[in-house]
mmCIF file of C-alpha atoms in Angstrom:
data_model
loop_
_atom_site.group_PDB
_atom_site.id
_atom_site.type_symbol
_atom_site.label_atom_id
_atom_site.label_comp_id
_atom_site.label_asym_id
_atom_site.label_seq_id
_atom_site.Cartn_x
_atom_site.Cartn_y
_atom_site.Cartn_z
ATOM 1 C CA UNK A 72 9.644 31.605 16.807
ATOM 2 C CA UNK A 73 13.083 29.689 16.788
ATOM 3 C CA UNK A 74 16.423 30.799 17.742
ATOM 4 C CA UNK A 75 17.603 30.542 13.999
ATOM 5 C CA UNK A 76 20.857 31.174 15.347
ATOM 6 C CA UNK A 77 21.499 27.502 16.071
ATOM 7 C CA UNK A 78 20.564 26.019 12.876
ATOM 8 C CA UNK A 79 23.858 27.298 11.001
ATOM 9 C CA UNK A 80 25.109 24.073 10.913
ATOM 10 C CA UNK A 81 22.401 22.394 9.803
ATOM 11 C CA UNK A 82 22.191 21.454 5.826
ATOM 12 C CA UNK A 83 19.863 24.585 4.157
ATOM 13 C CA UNK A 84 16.319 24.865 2.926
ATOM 14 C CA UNK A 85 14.781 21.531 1.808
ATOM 15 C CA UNK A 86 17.400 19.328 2.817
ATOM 16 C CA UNK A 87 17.230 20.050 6.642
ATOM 17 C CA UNK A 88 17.934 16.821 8.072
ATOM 18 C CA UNK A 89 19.255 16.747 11.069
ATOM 19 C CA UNK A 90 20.832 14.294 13.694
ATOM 20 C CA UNK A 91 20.546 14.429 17.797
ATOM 21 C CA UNK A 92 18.702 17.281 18.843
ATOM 22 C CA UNK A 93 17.290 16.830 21.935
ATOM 23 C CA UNK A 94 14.123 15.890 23.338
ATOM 24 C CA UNK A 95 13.259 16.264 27.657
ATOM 25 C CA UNK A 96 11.097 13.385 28.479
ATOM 26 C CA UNK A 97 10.094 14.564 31.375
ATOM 27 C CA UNK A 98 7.981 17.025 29.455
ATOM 28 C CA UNK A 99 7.044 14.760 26.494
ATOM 29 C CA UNK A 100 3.660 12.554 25.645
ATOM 30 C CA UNK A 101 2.744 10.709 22.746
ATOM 31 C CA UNK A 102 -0.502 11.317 21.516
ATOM 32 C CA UNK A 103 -2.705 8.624 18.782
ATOM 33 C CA UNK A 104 -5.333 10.284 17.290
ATOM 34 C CA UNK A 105 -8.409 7.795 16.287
ATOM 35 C CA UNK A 106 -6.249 4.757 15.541
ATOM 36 C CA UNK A 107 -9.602 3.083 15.595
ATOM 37 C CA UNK A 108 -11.485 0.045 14.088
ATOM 38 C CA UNK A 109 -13.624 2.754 12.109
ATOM 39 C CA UNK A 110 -12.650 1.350 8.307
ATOM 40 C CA UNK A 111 -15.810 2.386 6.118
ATOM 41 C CA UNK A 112 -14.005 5.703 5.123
ATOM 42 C CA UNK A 113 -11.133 2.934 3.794
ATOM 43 C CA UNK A 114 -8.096 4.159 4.900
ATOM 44 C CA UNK A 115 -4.903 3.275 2.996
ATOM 45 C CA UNK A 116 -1.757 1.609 4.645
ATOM 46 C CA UNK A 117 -3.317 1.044 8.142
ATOM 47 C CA UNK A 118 -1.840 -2.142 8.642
ATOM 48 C CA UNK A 119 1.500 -0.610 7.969
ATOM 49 C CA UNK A 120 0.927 2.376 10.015
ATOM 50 C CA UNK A 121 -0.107 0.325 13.113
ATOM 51 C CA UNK A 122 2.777 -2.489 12.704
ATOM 52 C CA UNK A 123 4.960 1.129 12.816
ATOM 53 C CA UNK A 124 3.188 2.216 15.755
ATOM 54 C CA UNK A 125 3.566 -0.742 18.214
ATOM 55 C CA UNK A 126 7.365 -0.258 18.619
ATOM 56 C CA UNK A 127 6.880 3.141 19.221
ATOM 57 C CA UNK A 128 4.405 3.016 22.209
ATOM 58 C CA UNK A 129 6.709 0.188 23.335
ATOM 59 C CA UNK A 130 9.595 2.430 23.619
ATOM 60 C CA UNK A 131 7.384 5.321 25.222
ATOM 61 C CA UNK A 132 6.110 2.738 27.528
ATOM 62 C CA UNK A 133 9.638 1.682 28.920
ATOM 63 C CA UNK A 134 10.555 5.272 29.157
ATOM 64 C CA UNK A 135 7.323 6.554 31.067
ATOM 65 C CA UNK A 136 6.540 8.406 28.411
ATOM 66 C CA UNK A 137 2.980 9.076 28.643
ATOM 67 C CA UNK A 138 0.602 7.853 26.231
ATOM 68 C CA UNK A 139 -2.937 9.781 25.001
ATOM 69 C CA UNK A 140 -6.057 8.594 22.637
ATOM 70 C CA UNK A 141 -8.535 10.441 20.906
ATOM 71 C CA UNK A 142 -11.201 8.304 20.081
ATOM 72 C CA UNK A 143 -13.470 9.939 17.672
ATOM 73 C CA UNK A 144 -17.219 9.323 19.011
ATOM 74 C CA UNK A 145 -20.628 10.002 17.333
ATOM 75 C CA UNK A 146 -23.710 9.564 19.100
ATOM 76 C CA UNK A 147 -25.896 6.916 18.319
ATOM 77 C CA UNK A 148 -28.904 9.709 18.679
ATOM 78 C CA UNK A 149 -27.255 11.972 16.239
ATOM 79 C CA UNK A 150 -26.715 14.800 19.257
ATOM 80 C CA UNK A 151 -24.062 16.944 18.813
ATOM 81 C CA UNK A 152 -22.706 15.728 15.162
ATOM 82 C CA UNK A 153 -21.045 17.850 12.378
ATOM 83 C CA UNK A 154 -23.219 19.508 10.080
ATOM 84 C CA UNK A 155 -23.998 17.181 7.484
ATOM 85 C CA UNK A 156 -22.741 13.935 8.998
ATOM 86 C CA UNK A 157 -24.144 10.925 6.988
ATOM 87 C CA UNK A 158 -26.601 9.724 8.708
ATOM 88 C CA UNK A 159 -28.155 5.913 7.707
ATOM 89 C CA UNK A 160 -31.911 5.523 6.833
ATOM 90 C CA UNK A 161 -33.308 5.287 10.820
ATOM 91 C CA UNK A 162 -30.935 8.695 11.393
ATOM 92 C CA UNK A 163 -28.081 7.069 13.071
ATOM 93 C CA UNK A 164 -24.478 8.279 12.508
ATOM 94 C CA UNK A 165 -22.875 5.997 9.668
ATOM 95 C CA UNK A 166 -19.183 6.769 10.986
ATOM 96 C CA UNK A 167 -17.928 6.009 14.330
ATOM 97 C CA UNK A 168 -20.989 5.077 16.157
ATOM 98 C CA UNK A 169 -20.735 5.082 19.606
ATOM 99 C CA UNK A 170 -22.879 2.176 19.358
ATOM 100 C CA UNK A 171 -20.049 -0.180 17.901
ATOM 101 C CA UNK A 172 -16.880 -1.463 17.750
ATOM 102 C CA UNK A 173 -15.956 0.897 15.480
ATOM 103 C CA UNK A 174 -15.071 3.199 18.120
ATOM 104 C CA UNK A 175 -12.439 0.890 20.017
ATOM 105 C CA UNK A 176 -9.023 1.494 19.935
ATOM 106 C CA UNK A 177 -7.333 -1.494 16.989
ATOM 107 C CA UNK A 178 -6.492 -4.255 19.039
ATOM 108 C CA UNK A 179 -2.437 -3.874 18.651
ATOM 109 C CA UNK A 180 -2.064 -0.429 20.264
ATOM 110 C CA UNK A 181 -5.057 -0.568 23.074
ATOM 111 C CA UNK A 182 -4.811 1.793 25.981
ATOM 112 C CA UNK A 183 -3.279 0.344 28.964
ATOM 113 C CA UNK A 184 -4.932 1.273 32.009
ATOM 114 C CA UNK A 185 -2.932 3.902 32.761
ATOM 115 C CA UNK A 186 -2.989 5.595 29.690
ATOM 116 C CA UNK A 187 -5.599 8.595 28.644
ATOM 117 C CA UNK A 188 -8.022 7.939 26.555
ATOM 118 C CA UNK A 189 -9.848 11.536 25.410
ATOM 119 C CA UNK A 190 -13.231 11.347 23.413
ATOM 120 C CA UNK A 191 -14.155 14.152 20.929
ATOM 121 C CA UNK A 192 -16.817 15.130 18.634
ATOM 122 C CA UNK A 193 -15.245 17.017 15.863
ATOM 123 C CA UNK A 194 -12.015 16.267 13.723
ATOM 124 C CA UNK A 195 -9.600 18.062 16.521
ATOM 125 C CA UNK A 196 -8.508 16.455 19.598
ATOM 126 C CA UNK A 197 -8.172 20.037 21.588
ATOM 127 C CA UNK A 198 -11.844 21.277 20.130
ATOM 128 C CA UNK A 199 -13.860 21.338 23.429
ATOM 129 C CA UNK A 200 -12.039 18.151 24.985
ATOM 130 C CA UNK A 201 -9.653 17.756 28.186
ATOM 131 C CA UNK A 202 -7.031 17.237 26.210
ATOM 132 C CA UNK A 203 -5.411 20.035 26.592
ATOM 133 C CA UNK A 204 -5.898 20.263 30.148
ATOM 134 C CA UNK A 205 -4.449 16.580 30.823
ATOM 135 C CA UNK A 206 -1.092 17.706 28.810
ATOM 136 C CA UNK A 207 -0.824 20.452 30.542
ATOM 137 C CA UNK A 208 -1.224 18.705 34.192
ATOM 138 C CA UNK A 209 1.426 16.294 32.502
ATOM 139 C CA UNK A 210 3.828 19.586 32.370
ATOM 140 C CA UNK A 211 3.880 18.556 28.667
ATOM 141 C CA UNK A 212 5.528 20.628 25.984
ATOM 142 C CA UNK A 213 6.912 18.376 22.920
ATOM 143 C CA UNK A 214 4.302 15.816 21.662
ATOM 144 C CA UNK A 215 4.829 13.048 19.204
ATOM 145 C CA UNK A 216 1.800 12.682 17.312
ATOM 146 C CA UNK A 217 0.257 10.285 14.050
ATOM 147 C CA UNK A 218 -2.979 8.598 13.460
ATOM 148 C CA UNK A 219 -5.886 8.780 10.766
ATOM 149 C CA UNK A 220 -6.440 10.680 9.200
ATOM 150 C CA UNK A 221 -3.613 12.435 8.084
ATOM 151 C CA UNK A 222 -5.321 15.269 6.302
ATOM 152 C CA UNK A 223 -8.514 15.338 8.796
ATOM 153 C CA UNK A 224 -8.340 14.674 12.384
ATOM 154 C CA UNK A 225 -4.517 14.185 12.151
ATOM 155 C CA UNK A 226 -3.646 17.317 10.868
ATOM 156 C CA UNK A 227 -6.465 19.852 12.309
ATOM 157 C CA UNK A 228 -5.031 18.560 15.947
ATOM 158 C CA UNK A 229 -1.522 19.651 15.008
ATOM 159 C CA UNK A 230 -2.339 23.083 13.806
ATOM 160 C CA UNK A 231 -4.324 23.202 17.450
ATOM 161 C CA UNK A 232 -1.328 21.964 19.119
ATOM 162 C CA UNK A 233 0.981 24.610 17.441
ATOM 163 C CA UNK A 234 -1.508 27.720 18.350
ATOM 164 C CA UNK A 235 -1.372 26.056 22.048
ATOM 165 C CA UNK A 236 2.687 26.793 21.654
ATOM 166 C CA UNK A 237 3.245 22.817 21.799
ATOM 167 C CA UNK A 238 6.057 21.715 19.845
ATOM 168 C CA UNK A 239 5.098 19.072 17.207
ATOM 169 C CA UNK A 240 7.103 15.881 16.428
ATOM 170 C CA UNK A 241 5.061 14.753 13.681
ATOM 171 C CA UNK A 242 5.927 10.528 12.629
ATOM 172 C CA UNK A 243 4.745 10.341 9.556
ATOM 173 C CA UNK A 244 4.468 6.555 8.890
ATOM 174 C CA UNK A 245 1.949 6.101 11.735
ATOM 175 C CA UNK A 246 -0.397 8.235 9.797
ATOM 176 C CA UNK A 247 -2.507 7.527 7.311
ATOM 177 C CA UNK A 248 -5.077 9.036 5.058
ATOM 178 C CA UNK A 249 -7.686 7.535 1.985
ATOM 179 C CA UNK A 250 -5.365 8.368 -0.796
ATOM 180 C CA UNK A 251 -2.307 9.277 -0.658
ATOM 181 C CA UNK A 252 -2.141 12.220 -2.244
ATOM 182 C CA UNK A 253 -4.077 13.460 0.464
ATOM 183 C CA UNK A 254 -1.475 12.206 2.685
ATOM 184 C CA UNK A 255 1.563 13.331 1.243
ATOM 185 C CA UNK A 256 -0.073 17.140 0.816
ATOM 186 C CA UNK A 257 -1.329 17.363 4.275
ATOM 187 C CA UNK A 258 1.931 16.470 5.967
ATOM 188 C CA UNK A 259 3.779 19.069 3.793
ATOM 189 C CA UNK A 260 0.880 21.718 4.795
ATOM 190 C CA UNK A 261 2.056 21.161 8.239
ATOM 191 C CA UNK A 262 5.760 21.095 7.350
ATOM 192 C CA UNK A 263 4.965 24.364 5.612
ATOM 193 C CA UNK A 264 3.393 25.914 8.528
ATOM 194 C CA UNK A 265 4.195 24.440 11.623
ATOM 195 C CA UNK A 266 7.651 26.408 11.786
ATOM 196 C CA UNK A 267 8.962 24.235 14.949
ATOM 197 C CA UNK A 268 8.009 20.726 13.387
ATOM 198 C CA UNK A 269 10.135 17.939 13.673
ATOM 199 C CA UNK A 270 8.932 15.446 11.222
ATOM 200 C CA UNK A 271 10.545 11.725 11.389
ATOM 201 C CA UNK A 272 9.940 8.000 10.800
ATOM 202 C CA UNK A 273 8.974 6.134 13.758
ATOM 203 C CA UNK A 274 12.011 3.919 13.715
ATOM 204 C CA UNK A 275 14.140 7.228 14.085
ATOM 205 C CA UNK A 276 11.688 8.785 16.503
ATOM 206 C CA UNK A 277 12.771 5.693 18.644
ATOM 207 C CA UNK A 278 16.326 6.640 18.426
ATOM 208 C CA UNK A 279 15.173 10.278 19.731
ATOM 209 C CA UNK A 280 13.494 9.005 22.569
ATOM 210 C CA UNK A 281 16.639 6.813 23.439
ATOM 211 C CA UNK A 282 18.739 9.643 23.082
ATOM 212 C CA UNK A 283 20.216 8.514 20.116
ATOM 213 C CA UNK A 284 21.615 9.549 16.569
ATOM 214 C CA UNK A 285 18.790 10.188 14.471
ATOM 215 C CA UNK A 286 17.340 11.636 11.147
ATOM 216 C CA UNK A 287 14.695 13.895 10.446
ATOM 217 C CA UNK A 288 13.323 16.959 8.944
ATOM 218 C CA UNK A 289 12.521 20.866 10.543
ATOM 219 C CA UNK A 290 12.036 23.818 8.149
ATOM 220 C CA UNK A 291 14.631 26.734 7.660
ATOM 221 C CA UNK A 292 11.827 28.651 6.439
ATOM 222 C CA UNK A 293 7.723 29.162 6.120
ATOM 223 C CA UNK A 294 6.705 27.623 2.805
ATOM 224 C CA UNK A 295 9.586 25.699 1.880
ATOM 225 C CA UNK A 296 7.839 23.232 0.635
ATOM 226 C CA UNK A 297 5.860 24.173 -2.329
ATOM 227 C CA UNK A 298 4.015 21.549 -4.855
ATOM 228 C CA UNK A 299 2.152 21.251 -7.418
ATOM 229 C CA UNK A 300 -0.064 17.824 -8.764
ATOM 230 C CA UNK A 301 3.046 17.058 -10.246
ATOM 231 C CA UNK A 302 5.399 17.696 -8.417
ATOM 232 C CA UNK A 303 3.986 16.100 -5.078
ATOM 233 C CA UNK A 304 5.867 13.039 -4.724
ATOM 234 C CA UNK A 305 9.233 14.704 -5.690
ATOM 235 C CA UNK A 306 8.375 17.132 -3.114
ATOM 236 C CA UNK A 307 7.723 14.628 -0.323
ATOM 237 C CA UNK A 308 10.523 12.748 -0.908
ATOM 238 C CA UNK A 309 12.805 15.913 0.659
ATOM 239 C CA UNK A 310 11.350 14.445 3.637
ATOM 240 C CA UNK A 311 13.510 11.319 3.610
#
């Protein structure tokens, strides 16, 4: 848990934003989860979320902040799949064949050769994967995270990362989701339940990195953020 004593100052409840808290780089990565070509499942706003992306890594880059990919891979021989993973007529996976493109890394944020790259088989990137075990040889304990989608692989990753006791800088306009209701409600899931999330744009997550003034939102409290259908976007918007 937090030290609440140290948020006194800090605006209350909903309207927790926040300017310069600290971040040590030398125990920070930035992890992109399946920022792939995959686009059959028709994901809104990519092109939005990657042209918010490509500064970022370009900051994290200059700053030798290290830089992790999950690629999401399914077999072409249908071993080791989900239960019920659509399968095409001959019995091959539909989704993220390992087989095709579909699998690569979009062009604008490829892995450098130095970066990780961590393959997985289910929507986490810590279920039965290294990646766990290459943050921790990093001495990692703050990760910036984002990628698709939001409410699937996105989200399932940061409720792994939190029960690992890694504390979650979530930018939420390098993720995306098919609909964004689905969007919208999974980030405030994790802003519900992710008590030491930092959630920020990726403009202001620059300004973090760079030491900077910046905005962005943590909770006061579990389950601050409460919605309904119609009350979703007026929720998200206490976000900023």
């Amino acid at each position: 848990m937090r030290d609440r004593s140290q948020e006194a100052t800090f605006l209350p409840a909903v309207e927790s934003h926040r300017t310069g808290s600290f971040m040590d780089l030398r125990k920070t990565a930035l992890v992109l989860i399946d920022m792939q070509q995959e686009s059959k499942y028709g994901i809104e706003n990519v092109d939005e979320a990657v042209a918010a992306t490509v500064p970022l890594i370009e900051a994290c880059r200059q700053l030798a902040v290290p830089i992790l990919y999950t690629r999401h891979v399914s077999r072409v021989d249908a071993i080791g799949l989900p239960n019920n993973e659509v399968l095409d007529d001959a019995g091959r996976p539909i989704y993220y064949r390992s087989d095709s493109d579909a699998v690569n890394v979009i062009g604008e944020l490829a892995p450098h050769p130095e970066d990780i790259v961590v393959e997985k088989h289910r929507w986490s990137g810590f279920h039965e994967t290294a990646l766990d075990l290459m943050l921790r040889s990093l001495g990692v304990k703050h990760l910036i995270i984002g990628g698709f989608v939001t409410d699937g692989c996105l989200m399932t990753t940061v409720f792994d990362a939190y029960a690992r006791d890694y504390q979650v800088n979530l930018v939420k306009d390098i993720c995306a989701a098919t609909n964004s209701g689905s969007h919208q409600a999974a980030i405030l899931m994790m802003a519900n339940w992710v008590y030491d999330i930092e959630i920020v744009d990726a403009a202001e997550m620059i300004k973090k990195l760079r030491g900077q003034p910046h905005r962005s939102w943590r909770s006061n409290a579990p389950d601050q953020l409460q919605f309904k259908a119609d009350t979703l976007d007026e929720v998200f918007a206490k976000l900023g």
